[in-house]
Short mmCIF file of C-alpha atoms and ligand atoms in Angstrom, two decimals:
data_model
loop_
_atom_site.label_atom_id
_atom_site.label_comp_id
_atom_site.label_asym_id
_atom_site.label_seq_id
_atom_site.Cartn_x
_atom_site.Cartn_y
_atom_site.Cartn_z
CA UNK A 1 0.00 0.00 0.00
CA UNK A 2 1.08 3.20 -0.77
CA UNK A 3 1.57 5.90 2.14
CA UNK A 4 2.94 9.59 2.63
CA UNK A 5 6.00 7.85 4.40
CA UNK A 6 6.62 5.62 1.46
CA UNK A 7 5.80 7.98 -1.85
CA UNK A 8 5.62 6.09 -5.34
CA UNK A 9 8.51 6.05 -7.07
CA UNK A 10 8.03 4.84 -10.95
CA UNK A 11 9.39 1.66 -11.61
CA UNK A 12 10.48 2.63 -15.02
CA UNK A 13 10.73 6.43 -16.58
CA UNK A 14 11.01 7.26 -20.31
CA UNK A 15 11.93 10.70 -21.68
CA UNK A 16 12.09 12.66 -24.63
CA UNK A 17 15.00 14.96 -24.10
CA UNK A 18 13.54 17.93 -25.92
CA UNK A 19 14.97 21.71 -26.19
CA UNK A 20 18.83 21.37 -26.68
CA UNK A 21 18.92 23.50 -29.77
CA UNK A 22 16.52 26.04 -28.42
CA UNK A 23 18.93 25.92 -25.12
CA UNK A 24 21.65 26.83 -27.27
CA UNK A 25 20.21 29.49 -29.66
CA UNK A 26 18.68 31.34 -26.85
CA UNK A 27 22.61 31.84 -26.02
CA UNK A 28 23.44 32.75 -29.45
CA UNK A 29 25.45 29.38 -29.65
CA UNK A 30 25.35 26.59 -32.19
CA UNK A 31 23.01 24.05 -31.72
CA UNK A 32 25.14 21.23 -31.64
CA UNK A 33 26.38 23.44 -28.06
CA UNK A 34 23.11 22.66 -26.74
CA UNK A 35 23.38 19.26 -27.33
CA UNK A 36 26.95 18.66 -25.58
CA UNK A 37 25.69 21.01 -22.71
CA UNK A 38 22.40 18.20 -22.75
CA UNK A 39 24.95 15.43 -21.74
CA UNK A 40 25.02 17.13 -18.35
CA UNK A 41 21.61 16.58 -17.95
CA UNK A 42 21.85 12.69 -19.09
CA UNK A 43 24.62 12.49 -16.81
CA UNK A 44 22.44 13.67 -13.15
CA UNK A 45 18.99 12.00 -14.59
CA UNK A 46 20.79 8.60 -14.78
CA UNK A 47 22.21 9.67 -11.13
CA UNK A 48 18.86 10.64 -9.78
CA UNK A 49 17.12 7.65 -10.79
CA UNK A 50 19.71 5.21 -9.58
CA UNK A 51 19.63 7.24 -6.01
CA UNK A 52 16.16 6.66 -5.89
CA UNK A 53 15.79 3.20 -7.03
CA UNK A 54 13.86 3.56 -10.39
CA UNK A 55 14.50 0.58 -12.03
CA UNK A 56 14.61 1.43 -15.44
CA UNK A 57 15.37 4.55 -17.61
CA UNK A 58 14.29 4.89 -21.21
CA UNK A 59 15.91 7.63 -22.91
CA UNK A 60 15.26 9.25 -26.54
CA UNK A 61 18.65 10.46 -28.30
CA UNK A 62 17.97 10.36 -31.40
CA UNK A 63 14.80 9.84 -33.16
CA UNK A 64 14.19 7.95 -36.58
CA UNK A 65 13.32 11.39 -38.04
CA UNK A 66 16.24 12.76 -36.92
CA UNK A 67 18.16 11.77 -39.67
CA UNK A 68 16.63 14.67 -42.02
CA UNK A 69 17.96 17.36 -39.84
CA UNK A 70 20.68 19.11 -41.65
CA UNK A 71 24.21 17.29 -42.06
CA UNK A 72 26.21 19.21 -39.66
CA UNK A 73 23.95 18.80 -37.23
CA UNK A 74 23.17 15.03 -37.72
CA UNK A 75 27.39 14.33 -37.65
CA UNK A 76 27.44 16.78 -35.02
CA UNK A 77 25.47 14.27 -33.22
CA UNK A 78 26.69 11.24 -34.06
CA UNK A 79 30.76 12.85 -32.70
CA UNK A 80 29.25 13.39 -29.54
CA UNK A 81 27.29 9.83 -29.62
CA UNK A 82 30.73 8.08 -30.14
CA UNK A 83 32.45 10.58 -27.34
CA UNK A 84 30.30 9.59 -24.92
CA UNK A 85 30.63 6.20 -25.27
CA UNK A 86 34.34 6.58 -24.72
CA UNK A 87 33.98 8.68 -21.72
CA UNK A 88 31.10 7.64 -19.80
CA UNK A 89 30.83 3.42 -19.82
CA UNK A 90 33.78 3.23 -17.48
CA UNK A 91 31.74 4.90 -14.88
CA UNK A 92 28.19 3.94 -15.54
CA UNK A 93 29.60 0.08 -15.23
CA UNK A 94 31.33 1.06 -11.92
CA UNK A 95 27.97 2.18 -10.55
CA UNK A 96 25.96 -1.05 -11.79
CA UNK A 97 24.42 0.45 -14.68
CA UNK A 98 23.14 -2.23 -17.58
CA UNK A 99 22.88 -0.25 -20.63
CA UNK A 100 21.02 -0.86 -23.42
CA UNK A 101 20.55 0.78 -27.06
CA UNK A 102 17.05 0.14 -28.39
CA UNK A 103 16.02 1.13 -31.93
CA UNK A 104 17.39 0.38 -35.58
CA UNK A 105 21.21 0.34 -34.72
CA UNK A 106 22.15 -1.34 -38.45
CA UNK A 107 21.80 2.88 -39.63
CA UNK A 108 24.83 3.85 -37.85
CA UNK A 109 28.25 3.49 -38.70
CA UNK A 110 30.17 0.51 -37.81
CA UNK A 111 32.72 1.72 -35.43
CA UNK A 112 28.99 3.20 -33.70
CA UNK A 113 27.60 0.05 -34.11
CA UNK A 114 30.11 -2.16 -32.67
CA UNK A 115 30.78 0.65 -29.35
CA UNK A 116 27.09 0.11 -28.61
CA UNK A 117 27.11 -3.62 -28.84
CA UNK A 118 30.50 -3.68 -26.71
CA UNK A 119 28.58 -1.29 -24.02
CA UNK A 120 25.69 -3.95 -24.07
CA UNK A 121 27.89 -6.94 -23.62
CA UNK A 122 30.09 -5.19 -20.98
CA UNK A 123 27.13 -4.20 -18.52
CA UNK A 124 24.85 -6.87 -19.13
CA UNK A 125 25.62 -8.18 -16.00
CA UNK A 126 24.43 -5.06 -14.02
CA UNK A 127 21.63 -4.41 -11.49
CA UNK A 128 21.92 -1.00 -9.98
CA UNK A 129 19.83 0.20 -12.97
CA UNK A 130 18.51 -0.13 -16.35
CA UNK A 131 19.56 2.28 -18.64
CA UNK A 132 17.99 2.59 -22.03
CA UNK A 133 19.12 4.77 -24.56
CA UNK A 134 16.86 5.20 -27.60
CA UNK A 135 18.51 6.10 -30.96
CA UNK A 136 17.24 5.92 -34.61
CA UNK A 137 13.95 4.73 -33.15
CA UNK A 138 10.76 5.37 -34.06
CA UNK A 139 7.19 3.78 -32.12
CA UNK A 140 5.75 3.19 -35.56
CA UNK A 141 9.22 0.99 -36.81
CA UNK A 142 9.01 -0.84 -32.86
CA UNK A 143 5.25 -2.01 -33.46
CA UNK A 144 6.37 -2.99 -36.97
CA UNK A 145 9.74 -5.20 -36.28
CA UNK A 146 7.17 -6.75 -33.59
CA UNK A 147 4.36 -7.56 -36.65
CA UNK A 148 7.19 -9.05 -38.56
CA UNK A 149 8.56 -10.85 -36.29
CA UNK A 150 5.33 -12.66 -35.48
CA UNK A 151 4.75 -12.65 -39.05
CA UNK A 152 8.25 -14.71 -39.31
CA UNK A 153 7.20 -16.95 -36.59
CA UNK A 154 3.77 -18.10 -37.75
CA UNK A 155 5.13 -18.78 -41.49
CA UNK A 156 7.85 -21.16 -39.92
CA UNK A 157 4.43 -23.02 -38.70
CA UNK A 158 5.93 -21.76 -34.84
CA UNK A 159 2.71 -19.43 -34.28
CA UNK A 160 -0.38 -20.02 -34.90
CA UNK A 161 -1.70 -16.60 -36.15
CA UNK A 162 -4.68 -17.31 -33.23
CA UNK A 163 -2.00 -17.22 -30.88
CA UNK A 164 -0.97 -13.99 -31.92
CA UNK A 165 -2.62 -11.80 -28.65
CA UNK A 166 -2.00 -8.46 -26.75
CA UNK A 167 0.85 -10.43 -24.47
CA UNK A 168 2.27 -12.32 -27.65
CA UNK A 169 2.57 -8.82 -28.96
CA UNK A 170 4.29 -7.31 -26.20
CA UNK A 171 6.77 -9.85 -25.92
CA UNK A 172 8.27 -9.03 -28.90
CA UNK A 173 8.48 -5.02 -28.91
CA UNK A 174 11.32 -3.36 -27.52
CA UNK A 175 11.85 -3.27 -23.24
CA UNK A 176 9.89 -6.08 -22.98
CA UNK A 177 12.04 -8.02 -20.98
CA UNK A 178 11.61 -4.73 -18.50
CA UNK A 179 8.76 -2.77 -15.70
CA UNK A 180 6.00 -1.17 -18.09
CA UNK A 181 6.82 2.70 -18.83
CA UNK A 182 4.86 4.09 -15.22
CA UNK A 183 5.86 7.85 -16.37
CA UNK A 184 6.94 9.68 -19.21
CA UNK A 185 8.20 13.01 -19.71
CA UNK A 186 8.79 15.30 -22.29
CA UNK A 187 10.85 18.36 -21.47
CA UNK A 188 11.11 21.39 -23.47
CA UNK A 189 7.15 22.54 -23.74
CA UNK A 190 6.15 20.88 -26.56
CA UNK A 191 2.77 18.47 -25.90
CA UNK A 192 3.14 15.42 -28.19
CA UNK A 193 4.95 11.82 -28.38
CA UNK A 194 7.33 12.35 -31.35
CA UNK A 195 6.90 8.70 -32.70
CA UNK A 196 8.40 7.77 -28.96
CA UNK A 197 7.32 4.60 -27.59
CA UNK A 198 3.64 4.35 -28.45
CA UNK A 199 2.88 0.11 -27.50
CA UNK A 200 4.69 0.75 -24.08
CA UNK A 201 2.75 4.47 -22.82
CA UNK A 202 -1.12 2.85 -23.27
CA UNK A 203 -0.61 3.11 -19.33
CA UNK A 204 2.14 5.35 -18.70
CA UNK A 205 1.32 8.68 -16.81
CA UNK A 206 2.16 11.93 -18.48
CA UNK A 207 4.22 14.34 -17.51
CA UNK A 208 5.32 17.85 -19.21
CA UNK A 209 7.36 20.31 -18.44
CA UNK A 210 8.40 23.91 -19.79
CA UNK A 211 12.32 23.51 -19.08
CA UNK A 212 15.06 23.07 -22.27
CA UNK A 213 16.70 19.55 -21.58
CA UNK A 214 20.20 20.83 -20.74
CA UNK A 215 18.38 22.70 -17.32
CA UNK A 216 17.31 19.73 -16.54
CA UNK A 217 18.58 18.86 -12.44
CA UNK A 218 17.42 16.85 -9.43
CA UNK A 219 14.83 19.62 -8.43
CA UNK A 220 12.91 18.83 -12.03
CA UNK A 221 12.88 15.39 -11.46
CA UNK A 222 11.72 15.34 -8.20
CA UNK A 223 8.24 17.61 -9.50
CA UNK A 224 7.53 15.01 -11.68
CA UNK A 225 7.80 12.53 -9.45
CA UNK A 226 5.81 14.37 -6.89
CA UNK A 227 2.96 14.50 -9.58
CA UNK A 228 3.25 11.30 -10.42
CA UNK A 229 3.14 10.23 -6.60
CA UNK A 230 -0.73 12.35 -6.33
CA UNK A 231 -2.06 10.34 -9.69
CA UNK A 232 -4.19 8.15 -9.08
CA UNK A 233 -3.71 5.30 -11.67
CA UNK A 234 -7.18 3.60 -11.75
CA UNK A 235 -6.67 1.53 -15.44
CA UNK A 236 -10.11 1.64 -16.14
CA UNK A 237 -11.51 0.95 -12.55
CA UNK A 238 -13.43 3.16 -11.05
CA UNK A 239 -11.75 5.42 -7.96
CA UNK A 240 -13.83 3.03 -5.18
CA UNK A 241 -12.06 -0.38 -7.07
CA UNK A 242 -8.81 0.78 -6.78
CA UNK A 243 -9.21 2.47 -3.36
CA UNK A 244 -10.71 -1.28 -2.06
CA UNK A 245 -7.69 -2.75 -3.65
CA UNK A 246 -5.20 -1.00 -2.33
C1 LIG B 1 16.41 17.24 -28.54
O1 LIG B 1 16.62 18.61 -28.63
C2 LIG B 1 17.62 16.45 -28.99
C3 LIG B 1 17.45 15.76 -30.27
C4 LIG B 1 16.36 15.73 -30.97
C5 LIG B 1 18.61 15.05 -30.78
P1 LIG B 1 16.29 19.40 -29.97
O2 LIG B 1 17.51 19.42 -30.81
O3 LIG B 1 15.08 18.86 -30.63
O4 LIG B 1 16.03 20.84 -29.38
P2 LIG B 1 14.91 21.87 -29.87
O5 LIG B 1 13.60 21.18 -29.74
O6 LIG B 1 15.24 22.22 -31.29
O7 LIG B 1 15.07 23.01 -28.94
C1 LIG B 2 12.03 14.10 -30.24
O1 LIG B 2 12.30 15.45 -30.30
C2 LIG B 2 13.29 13.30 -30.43
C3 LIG B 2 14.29 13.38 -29.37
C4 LIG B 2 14.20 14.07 -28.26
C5 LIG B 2 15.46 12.59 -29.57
P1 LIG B 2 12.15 16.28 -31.66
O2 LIG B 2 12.61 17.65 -31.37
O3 LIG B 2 12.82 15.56 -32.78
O4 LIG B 2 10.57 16.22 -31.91
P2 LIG B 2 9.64 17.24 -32.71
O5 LIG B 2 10.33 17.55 -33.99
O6 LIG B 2 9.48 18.44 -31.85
O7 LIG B 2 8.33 16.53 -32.87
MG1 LIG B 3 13.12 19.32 -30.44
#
């Protein structure tokens, strides 16, 4: 049951890192600024939620529409990408973290590629914390690989297409081995999903907030998990159902 002494922490929290390039213009600064200055921000949100036991952390980097941004930008990206796989594994492995990369990794370059799949491999072993790092994904292309990949398994006669229900679906789109998405945030004012994770939200709660991603600190974390510790999450019940439950 949950109390005032014990608030609700989200088992798992996904979040669309929004207003680096805003961040930066408002400086009169390249944009690509505002994304190096939104590593920062990466950097204490992975902190936060390991010092107060979230389990899982589901972050969008780069989006699947991302790619038509203009070239410098994009490879702009992409520098600071590899970068930060140099610099920050080493630590995140001291502190327990299991990383993951979900999307449509065979887009990026192979040296890219192959520092991803080395991160995976290295941390797998981890338990302090989940963190996922969304890149080149897109809901829409996560619901798909999941159709096909049923598709696949009922032609080699594995799966009968009856079979095929709302848990045979989920076990094959991405995170499903982790906590459903309890929160998800967008930062940087704008009110939409940006082809984020669309299967994984149907139950998520949803939480916005006005600040650029690189001001992003422990004091905007803790509001949204203050809101999300006052929602009531009644999945269709009614208030007196979950109250009885509880
Ligand atoms: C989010 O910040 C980071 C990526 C999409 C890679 P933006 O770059 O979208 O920042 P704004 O929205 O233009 O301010
Ligand atoms: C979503 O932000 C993608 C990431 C944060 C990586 P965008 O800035 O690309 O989304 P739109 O263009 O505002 O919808
Ligand atoms: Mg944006």
């Amino acid at each position: 049951m949950q109390t005032d002494a014990a608030p609700r922490i989200p088992r798992h929290i996904a979040i669309v890192m929004d207003g680096n390039g805003r961040w930066a213009e408002r400086r009169r600064r390249p944009r690509s600024f505002g994304h190096r200055e939104g590593q920062k921000a990466v950097r204490a949100a992975v902190e936060y939620c390991r010092r107060r036991g979230v389990e899982a952390l589901t972050l969008f980097a780069f989006s699947s529409e991302n790619w038509k941004r203009p070239q410098g930008e994009v490879g702009a990206l992409m520098q600071l990408f590899l970068k930060a796989l140099e610099r920050e594994v080493d630590e995140l492995h001291a502190n327990g973290v299991r990383i993951a990369f979900v999307g449509d990794l065979s887009a990026f370059s192979p040296e890219l590629a192959a520092r991803m799949q080395a991160a995976m491999r290295r941390t797998q072993d981890n338990g302090a914390l989940r963190l996922n790092v969304a890149v080149n994904y897109g809901g829409r292309w996560d619901v798909v690989q999941a159709a096909r990949a049923l598709a696949q398994a009922a032609v080699r006669g594995e799966l009968a297409p009856e079979a095929i229900d709302e848990a045979a679906f989920a076990r094959h789109v991405c995170l499903a081995d982790q906590p459903p998405v309890d929160l998800f945030i967008r930062t940087g004012g704008e009110l939409r999903i940006s082809n984020f994770l669309l299967w994984q939200v149907a139950y998520a709660e949803l939480y916005f907030t006005d600040a650029l991603w690189p001001d992003v600190d422990a004091a905007v974390l803790d509001a949204a998990l203050a809101e999300y510790a006052r929602r009531e999450r009644r999945y269709g019940l009614t208030t007196a159902q979950v109250r009885a439950a509880s």
